[in-house]
PDB file of C-alpha atoms and ligand atoms in Angstrom:
ATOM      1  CA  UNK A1147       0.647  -8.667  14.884  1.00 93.00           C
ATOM      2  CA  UNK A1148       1.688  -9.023  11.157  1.00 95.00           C
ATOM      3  CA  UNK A1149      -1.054  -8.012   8.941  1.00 97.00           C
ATOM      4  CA  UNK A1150      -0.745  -7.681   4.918  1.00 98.00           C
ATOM      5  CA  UNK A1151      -3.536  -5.220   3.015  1.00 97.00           C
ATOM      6  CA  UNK A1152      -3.995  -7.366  -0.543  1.00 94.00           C
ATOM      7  CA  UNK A1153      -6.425  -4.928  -2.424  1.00 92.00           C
ATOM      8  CA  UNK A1154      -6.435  -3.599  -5.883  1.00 96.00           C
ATOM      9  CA  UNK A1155      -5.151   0.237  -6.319  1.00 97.00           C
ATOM     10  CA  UNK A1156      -7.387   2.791  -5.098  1.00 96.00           C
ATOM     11  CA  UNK A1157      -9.333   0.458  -2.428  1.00 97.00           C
ATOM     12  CA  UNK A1158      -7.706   2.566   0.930  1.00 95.00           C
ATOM     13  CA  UNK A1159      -4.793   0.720   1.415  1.00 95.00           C
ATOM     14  CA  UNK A1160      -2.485   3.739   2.293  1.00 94.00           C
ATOM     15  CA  UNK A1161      -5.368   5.900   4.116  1.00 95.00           C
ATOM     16  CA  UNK A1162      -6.139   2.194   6.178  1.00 97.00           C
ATOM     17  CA  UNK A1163      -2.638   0.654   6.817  1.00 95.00           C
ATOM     18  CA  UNK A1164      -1.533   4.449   8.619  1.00 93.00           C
ATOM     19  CA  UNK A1165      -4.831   3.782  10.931  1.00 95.00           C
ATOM     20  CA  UNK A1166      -4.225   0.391  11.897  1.00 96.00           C
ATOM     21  CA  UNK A1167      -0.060   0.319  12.202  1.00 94.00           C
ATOM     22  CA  UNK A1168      -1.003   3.378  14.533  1.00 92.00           C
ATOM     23  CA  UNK A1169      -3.752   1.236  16.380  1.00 93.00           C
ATOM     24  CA  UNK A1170      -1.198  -1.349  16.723  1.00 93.00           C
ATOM     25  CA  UNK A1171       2.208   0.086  17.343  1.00 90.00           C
ATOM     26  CA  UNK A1172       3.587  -1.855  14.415  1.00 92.00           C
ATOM     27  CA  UNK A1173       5.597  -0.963  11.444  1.00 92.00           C
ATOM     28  CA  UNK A1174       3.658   0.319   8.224  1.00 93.00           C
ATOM     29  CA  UNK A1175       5.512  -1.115   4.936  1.00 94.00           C
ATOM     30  CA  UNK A1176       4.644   0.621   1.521  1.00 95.00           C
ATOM     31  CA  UNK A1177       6.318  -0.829  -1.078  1.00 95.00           C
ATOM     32  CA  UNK A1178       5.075   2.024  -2.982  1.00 95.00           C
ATOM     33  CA  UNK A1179       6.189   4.655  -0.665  1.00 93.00           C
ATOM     34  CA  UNK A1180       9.776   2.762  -0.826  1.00 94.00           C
ATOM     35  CA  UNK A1181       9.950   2.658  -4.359  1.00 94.00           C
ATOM     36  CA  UNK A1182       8.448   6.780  -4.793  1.00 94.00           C
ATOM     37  CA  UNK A1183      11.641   7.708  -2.158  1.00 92.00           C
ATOM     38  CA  UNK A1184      13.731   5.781  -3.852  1.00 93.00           C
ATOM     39  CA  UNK A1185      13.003   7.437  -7.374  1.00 93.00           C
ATOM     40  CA  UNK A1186      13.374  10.676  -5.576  1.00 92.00           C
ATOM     41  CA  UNK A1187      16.585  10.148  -4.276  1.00 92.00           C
ATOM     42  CA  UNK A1188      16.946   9.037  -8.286  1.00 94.00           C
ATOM     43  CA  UNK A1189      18.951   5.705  -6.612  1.00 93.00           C
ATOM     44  CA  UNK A1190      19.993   2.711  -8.990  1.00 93.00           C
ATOM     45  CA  UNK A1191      16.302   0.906  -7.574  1.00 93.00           C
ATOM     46  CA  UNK A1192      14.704   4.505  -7.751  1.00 94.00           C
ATOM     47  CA  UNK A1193      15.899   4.520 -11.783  1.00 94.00           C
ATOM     48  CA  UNK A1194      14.827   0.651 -12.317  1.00 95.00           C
ATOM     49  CA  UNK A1195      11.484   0.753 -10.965  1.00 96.00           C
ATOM     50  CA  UNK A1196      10.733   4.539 -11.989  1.00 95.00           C
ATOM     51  CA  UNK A1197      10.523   3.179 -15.471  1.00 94.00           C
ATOM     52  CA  UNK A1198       7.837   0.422 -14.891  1.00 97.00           C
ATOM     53  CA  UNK A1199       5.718   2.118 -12.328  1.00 97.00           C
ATOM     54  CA  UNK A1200       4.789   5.353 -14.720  1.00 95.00           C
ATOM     55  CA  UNK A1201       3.323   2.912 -17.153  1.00 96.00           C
ATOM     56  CA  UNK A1202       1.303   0.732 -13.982  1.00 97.00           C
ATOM     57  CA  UNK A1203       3.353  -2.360 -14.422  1.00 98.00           C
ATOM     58  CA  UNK A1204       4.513  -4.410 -11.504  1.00 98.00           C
ATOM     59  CA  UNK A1205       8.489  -3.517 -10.597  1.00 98.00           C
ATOM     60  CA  UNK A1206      10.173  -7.351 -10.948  1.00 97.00           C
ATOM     61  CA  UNK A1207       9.972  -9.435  -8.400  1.00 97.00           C
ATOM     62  CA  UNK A1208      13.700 -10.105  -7.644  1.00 95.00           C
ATOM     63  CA  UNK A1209      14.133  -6.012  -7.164  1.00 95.00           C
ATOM     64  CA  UNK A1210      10.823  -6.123  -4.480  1.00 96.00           C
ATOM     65  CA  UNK A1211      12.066  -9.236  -3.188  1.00 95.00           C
ATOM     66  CA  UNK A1212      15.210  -7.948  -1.644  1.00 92.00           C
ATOM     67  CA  UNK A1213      14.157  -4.725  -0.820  1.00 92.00           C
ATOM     68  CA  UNK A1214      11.149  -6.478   1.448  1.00 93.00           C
ATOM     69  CA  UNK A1215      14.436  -9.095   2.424  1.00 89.00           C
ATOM     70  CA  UNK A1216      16.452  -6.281   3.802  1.00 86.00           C
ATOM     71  CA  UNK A1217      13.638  -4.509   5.799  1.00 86.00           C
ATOM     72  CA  UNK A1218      12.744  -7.930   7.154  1.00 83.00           C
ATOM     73  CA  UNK A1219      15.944  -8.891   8.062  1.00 77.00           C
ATOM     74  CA  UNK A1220      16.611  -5.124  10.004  1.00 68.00           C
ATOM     75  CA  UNK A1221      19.541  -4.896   7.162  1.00 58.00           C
ATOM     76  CA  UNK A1222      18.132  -2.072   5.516  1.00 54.00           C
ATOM     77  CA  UNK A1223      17.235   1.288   7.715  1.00 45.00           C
ATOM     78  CA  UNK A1224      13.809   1.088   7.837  1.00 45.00           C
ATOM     79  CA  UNK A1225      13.745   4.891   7.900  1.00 42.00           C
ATOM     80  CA  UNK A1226      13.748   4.977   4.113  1.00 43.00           C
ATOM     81  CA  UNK A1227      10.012   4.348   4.928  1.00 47.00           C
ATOM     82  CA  UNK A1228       9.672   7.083   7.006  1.00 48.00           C
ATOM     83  CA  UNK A1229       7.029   8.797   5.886  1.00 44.00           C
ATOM     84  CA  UNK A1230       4.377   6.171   6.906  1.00 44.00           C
ATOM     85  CA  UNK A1231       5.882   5.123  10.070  1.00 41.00           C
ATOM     86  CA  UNK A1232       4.814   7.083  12.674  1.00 38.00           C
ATOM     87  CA  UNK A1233       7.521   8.117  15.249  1.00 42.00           C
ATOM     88  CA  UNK A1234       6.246   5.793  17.826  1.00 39.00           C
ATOM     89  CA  UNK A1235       5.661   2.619  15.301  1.00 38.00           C
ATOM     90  CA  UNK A1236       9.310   2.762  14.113  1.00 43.00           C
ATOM     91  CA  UNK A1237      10.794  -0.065  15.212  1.00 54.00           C
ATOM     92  CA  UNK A1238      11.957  -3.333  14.063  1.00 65.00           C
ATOM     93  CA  UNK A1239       9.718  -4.876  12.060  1.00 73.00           C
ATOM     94  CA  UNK A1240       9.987  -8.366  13.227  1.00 67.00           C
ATOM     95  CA  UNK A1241       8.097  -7.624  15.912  1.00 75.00           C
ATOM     96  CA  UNK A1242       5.048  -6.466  13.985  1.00 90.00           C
ATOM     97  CA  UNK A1243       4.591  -5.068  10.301  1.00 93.00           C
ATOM     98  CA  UNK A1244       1.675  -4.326   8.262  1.00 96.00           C
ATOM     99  CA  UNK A1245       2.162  -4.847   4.787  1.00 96.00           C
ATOM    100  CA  UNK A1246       0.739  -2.514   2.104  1.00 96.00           C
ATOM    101  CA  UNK A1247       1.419  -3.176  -1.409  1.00 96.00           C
ATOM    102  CA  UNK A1248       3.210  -6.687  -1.297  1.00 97.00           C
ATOM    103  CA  UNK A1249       2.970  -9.358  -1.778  1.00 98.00           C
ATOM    104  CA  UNK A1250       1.545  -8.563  -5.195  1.00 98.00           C
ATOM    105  CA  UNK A1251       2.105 -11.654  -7.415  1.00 98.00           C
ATOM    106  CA  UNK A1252       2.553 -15.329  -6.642  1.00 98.00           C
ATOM    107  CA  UNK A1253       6.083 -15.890  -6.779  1.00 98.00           C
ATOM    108  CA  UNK A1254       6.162 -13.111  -4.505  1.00 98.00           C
ATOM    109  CA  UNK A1255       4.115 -14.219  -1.917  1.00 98.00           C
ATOM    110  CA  UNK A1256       5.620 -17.667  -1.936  1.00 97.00           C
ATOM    111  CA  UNK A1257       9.053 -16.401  -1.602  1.00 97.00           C
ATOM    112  CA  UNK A1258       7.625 -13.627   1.369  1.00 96.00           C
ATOM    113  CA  UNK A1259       6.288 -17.215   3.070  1.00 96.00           C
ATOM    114  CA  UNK A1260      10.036 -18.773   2.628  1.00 95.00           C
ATOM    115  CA  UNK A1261      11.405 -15.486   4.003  1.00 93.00           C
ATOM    116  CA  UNK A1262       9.169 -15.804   7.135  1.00 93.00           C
ATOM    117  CA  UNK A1263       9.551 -19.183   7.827  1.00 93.00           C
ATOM    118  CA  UNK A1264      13.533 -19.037   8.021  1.00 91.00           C
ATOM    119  CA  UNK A1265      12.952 -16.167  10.860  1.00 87.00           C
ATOM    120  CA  UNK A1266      10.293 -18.386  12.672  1.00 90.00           C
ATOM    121  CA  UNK A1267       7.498 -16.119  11.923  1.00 91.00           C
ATOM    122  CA  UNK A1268       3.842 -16.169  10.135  1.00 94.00           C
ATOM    123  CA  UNK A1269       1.191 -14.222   8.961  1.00 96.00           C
ATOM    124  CA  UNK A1270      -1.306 -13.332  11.115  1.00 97.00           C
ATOM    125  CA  UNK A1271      -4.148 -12.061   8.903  1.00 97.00           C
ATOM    126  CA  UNK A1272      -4.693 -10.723   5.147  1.00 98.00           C
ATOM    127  CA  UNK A1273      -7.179  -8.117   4.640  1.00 98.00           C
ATOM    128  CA  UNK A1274      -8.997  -7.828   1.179  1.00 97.00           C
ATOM    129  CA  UNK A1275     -10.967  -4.821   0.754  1.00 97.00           C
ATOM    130  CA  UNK A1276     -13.756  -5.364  -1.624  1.00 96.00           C
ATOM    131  CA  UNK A1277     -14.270  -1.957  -3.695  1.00 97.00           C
ATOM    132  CA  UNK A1278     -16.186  -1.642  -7.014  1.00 95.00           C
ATOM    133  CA  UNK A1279     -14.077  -0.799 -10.243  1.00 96.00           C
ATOM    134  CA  UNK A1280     -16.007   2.150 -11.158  1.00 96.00           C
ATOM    135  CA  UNK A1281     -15.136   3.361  -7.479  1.00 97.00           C
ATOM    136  CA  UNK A1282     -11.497   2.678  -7.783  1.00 97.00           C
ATOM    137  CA  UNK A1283     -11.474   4.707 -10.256  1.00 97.00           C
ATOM    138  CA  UNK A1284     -13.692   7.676  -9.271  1.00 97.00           C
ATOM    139  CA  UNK A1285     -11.122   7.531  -6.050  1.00 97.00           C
ATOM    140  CA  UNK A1286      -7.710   7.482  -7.723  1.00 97.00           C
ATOM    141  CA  UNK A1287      -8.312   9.817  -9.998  1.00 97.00           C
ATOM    142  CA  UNK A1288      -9.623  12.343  -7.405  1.00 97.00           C
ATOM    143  CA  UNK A1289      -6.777  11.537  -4.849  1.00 97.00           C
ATOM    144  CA  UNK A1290      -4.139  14.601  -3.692  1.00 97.00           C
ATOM    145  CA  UNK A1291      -0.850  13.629  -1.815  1.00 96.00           C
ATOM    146  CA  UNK A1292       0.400  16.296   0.286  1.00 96.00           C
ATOM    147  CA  UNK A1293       4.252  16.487  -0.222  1.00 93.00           C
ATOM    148  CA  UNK A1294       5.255  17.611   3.329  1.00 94.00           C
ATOM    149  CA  UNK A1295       3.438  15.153   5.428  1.00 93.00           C
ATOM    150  CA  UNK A1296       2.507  12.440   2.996  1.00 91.00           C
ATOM    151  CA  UNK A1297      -0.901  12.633   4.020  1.00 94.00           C
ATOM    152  CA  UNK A1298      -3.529  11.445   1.049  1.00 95.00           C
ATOM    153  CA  UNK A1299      -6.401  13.409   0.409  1.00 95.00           C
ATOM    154  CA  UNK A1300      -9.645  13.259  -1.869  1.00 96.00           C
ATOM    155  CA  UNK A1301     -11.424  15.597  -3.720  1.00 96.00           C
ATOM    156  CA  UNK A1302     -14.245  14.032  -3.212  1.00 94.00           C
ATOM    157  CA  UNK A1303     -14.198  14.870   0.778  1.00 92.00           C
ATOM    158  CA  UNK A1304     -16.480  17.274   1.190  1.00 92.00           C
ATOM    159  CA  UNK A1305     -15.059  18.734   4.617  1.00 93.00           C
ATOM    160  CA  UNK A1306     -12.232  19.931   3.530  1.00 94.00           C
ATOM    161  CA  UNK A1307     -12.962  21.065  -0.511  1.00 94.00           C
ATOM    162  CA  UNK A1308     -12.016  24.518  -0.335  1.00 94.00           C
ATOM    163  CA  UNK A1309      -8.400  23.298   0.709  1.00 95.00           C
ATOM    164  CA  UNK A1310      -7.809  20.793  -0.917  1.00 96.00           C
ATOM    165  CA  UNK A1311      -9.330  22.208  -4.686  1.00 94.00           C
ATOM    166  CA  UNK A1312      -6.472  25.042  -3.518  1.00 95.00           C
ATOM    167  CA  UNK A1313      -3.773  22.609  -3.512  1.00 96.00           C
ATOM    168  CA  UNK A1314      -3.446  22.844   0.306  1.00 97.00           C
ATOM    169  CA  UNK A1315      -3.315  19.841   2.803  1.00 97.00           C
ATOM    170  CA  UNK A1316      -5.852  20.078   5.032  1.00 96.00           C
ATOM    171  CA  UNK A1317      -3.567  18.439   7.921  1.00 96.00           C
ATOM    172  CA  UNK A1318      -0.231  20.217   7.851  1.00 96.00           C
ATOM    173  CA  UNK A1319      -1.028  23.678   5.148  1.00 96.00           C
ATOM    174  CA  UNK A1320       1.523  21.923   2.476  1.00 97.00           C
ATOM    175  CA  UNK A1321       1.432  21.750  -1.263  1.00 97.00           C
ATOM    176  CA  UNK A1322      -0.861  18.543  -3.196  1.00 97.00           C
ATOM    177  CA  UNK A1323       0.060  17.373  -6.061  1.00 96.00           C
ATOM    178  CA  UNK A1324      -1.563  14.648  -7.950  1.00 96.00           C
ATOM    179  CA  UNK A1325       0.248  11.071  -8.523  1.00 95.00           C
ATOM    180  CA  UNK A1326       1.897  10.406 -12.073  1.00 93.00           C
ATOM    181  CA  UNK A1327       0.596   7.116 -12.002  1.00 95.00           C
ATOM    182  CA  UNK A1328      -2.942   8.333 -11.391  1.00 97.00           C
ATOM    183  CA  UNK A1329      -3.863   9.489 -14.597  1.00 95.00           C
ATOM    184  CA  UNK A1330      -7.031   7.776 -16.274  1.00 94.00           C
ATOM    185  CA  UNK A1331      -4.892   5.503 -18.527  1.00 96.00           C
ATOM    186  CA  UNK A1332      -2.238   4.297 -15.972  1.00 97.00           C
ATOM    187  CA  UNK A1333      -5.102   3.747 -13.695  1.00 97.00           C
ATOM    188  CA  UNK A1334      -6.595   1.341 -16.025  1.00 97.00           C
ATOM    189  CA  UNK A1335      -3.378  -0.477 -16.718  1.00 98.00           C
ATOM    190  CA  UNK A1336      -2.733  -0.815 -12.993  1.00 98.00           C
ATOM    191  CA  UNK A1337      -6.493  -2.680 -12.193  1.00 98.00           C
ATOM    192  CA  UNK A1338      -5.923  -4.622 -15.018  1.00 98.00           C
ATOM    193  CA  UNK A1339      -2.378  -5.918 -13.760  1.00 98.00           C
ATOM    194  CA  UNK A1340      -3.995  -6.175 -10.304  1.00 98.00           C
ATOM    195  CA  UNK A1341      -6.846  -8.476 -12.130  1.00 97.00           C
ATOM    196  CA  UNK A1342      -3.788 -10.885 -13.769  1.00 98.00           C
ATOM    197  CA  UNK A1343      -0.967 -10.417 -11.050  1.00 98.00           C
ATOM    198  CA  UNK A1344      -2.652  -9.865  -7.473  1.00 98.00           C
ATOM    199  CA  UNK A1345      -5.998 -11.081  -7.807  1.00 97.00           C
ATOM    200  CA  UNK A1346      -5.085 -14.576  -7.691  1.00 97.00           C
ATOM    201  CA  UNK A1347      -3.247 -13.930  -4.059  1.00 98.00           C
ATOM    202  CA  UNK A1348      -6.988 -14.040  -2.513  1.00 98.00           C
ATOM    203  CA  UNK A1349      -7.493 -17.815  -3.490  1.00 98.00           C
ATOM    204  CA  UNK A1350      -3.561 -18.378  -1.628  1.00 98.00           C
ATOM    205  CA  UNK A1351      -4.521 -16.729   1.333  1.00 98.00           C
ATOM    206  CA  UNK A1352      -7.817 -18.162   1.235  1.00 98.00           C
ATOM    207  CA  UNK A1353      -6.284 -21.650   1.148  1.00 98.00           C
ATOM    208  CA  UNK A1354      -4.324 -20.996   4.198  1.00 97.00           C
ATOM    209  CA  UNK A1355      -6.985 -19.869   6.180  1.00 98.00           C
ATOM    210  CA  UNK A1356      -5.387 -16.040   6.907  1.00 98.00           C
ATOM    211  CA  UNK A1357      -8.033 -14.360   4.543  1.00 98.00           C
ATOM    212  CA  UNK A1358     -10.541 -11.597   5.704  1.00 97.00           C
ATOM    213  CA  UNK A1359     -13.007 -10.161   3.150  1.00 97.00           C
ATOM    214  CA  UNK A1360     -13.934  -6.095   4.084  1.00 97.00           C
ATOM    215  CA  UNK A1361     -16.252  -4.525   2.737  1.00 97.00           C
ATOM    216  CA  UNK A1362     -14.480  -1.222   1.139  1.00 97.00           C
ATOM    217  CA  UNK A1363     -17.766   0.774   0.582  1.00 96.00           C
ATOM    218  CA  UNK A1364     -18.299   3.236   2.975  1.00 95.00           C
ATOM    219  CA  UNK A1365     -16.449   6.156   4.940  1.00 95.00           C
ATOM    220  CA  UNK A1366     -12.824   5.985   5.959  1.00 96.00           C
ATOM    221  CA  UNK A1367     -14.231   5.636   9.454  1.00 96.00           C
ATOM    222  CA  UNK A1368     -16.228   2.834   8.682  1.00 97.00           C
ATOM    223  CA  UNK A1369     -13.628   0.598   6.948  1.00 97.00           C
ATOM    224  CA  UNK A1370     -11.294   0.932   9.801  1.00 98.00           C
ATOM    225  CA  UNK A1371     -14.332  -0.079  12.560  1.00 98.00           C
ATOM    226  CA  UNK A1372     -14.925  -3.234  10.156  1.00 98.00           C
ATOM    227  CA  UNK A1373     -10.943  -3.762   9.402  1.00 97.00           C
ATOM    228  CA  UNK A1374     -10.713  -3.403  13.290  1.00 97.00           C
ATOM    229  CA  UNK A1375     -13.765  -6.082  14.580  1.00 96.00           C
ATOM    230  CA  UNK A1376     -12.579  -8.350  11.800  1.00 96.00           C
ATOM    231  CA  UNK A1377      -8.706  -8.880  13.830  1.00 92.00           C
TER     232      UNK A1377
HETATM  233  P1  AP5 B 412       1.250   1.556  -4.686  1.00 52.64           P
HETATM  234  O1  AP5 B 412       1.712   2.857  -4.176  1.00 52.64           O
HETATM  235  O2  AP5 B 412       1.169   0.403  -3.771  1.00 52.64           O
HETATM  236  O3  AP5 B 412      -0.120   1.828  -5.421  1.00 52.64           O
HETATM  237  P2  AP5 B 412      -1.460   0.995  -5.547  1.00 52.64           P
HETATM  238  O4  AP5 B 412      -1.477  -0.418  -5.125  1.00 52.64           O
HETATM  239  O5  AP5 B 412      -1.845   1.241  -6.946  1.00 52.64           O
HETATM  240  O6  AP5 B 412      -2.360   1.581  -4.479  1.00 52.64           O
HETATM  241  P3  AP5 B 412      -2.609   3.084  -4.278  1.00 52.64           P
HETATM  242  O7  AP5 B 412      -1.543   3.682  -3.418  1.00 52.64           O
HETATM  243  O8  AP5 B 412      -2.840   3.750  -5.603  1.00 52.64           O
HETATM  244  O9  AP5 B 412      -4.024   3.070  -3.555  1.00 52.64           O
HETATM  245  P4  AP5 B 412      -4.429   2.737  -2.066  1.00 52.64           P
HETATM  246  O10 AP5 B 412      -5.149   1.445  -2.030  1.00 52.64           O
HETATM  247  O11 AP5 B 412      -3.271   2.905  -1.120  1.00 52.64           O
HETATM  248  O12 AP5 B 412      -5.508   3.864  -1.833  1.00 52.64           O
HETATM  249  P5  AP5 B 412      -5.433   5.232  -0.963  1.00 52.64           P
HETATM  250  O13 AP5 B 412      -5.504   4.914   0.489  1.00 52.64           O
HETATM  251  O14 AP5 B 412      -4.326   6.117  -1.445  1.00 52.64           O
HETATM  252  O15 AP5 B 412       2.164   1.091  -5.923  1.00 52.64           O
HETATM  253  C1  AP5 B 412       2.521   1.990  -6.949  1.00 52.64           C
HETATM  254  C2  AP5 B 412       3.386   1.259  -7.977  1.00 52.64           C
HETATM  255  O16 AP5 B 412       4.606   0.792  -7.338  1.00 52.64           O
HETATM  256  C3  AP5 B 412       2.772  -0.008  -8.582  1.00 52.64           C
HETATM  257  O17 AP5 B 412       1.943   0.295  -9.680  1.00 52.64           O
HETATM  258  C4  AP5 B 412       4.034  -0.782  -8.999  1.00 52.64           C
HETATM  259  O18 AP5 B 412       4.592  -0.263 -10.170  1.00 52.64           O
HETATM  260  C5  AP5 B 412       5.002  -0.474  -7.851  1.00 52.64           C
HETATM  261  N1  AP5 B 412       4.925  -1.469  -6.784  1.00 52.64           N
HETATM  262  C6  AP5 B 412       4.539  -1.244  -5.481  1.00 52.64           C
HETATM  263  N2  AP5 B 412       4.586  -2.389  -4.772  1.00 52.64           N
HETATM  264  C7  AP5 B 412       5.010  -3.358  -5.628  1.00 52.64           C
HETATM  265  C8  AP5 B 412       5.230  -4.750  -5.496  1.00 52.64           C
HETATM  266  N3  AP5 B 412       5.018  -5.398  -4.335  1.00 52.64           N
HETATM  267  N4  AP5 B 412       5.648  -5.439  -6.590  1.00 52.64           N
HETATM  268  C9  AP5 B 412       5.871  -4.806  -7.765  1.00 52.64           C
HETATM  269  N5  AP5 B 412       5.664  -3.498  -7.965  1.00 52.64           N
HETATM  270  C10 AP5 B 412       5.235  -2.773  -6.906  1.00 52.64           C
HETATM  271  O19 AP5 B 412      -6.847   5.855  -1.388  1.00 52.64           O
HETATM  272  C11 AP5 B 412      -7.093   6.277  -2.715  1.00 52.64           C
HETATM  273  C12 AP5 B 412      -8.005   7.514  -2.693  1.00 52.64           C
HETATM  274  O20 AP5 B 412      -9.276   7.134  -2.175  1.00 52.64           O
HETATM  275  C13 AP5 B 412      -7.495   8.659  -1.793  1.00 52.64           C
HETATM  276  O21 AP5 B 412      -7.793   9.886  -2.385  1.00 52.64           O
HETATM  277  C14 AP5 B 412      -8.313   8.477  -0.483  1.00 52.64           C
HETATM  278  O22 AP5 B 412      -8.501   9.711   0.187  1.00 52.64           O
HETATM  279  C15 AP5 B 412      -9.615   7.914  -1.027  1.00 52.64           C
HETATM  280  N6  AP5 B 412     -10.291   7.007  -0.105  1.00 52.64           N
HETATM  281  C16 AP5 B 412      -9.743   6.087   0.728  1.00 52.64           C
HETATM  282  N7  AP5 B 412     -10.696   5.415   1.408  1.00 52.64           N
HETATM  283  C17 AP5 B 412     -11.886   5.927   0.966  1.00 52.64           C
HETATM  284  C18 AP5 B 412     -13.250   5.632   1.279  1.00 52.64           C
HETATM  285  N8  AP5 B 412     -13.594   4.706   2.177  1.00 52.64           N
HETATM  286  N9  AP5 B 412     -14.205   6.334   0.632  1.00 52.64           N
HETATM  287  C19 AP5 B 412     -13.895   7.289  -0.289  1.00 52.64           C
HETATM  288  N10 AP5 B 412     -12.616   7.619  -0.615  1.00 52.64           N
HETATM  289  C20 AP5 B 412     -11.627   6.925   0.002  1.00 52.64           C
END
């Protein structure tokens, strides 16, 4: 199965693509997580991107394009995605991947769809969850990452408040911290690029025939039940 998540920041991409890569035993690919290990491991890529993705610009193409290139092609320890690869899903990817966070512009779709091709494989389905702007925002700007496990919280979830207002992951005990690039005016800059940039990726994928519109309002449990019927 090779799946890519195309929605705009704060729709449930991460707290989805961890669900279904489980489901399916297949590799879970966050550019985003790739780029945040790289800028903690402060690497040349780390340094480059670091600078556009605290301001919620897009990291250039060619840089995403060979990272994705070298996971693809098993040239690049996929390990460096660790933390949203499950032991069980890590494995090579050409045998199933779920992509979250690319493609995320046109040229980089096209040249994903190039890189494919010349390894004799396709998309299966792309999965657009619909979620209302004001929403997107109520969400990112309430999310918590936990730092030990990676796990994303909200503090909007009621369950678990007393944690999580405490800075403490519900799942593991570890320390939250809030996302640089989730304060309210890097938020806004980051729809707004996903308006110019992504949003035209649904008409693509329409066209060939791979898109599936989701309804993103609703609990976490629900989404996955719809992402899950819809494959
Ligand atoms: P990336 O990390 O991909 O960020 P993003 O696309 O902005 O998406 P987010 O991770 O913010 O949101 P999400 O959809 O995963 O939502 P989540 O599940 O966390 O990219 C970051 C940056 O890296 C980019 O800005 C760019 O600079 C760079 N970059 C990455 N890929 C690139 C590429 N291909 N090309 C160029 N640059 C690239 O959920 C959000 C919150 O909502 C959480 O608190 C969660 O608990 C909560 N939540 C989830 N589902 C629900 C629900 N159903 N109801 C209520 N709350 C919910």
């Amino acid at each position: 199965m090779r799946l890519i998540l195309l929605d705009p920041p704060g729709a449930g991409k991460g707290t989805q693509a961890k669900r279904i890569a489980e489901k399916f035993n297949i590799v879970h690919i966050s550019t985003g997580d790739i780029l945040r290990e790289e800028l903690k491991k402060n690497s040349e890529l780390g340094k480059k991107a670091g600078e556009y993705m605290q301001k919620g610009e897009l990291v250039p193409d060619d840089l995403i394009i060979e990272m994705i290139k070298n996971i693809i092609s098993n040239k690049e320890n996929i390990s460096n995605n660790e933390k949203s690869i499950s032991e069980k899903s890590k494995k090579n990817a050409q045998n199933g991947f779920l992509m979250d966070g690319f493609p995320r512009t046109l040229n980089q779709a096209k040249k994903f769809d190039e890189m494919l091709e010349s390894l004799g494989l396709s998309i299966d389905k792309v999965i657009n969850i619909e979620v209302k702007k004001e929403e997107l925002v109520k969400r990112l700007s309430s999310r918590r990452v936990c730092h030990s496990c990676n796990n994303i919280c909200s503090l909007n979830d009621k369950k678990n408040i007393d944690e999580i207002k405490l800075g403490k992951c519900p799942v593991c005990g570890g320390e939250l911290f809030q996302r640089k690039d989730d304060s309210e005016d890097v938020i806004m800059q980051r729809l707004e690029v996903y308006e110019n940039q992504t949003k035209p990726l649904i008409n693509y994928y329409k066209q060939k025939n791979l898109l599936v519109d989701i309804d993103g309002m609703g609990s976490e449990d629900e989404i996955t039940e719809r992402i899950l019927s819809s494959l």
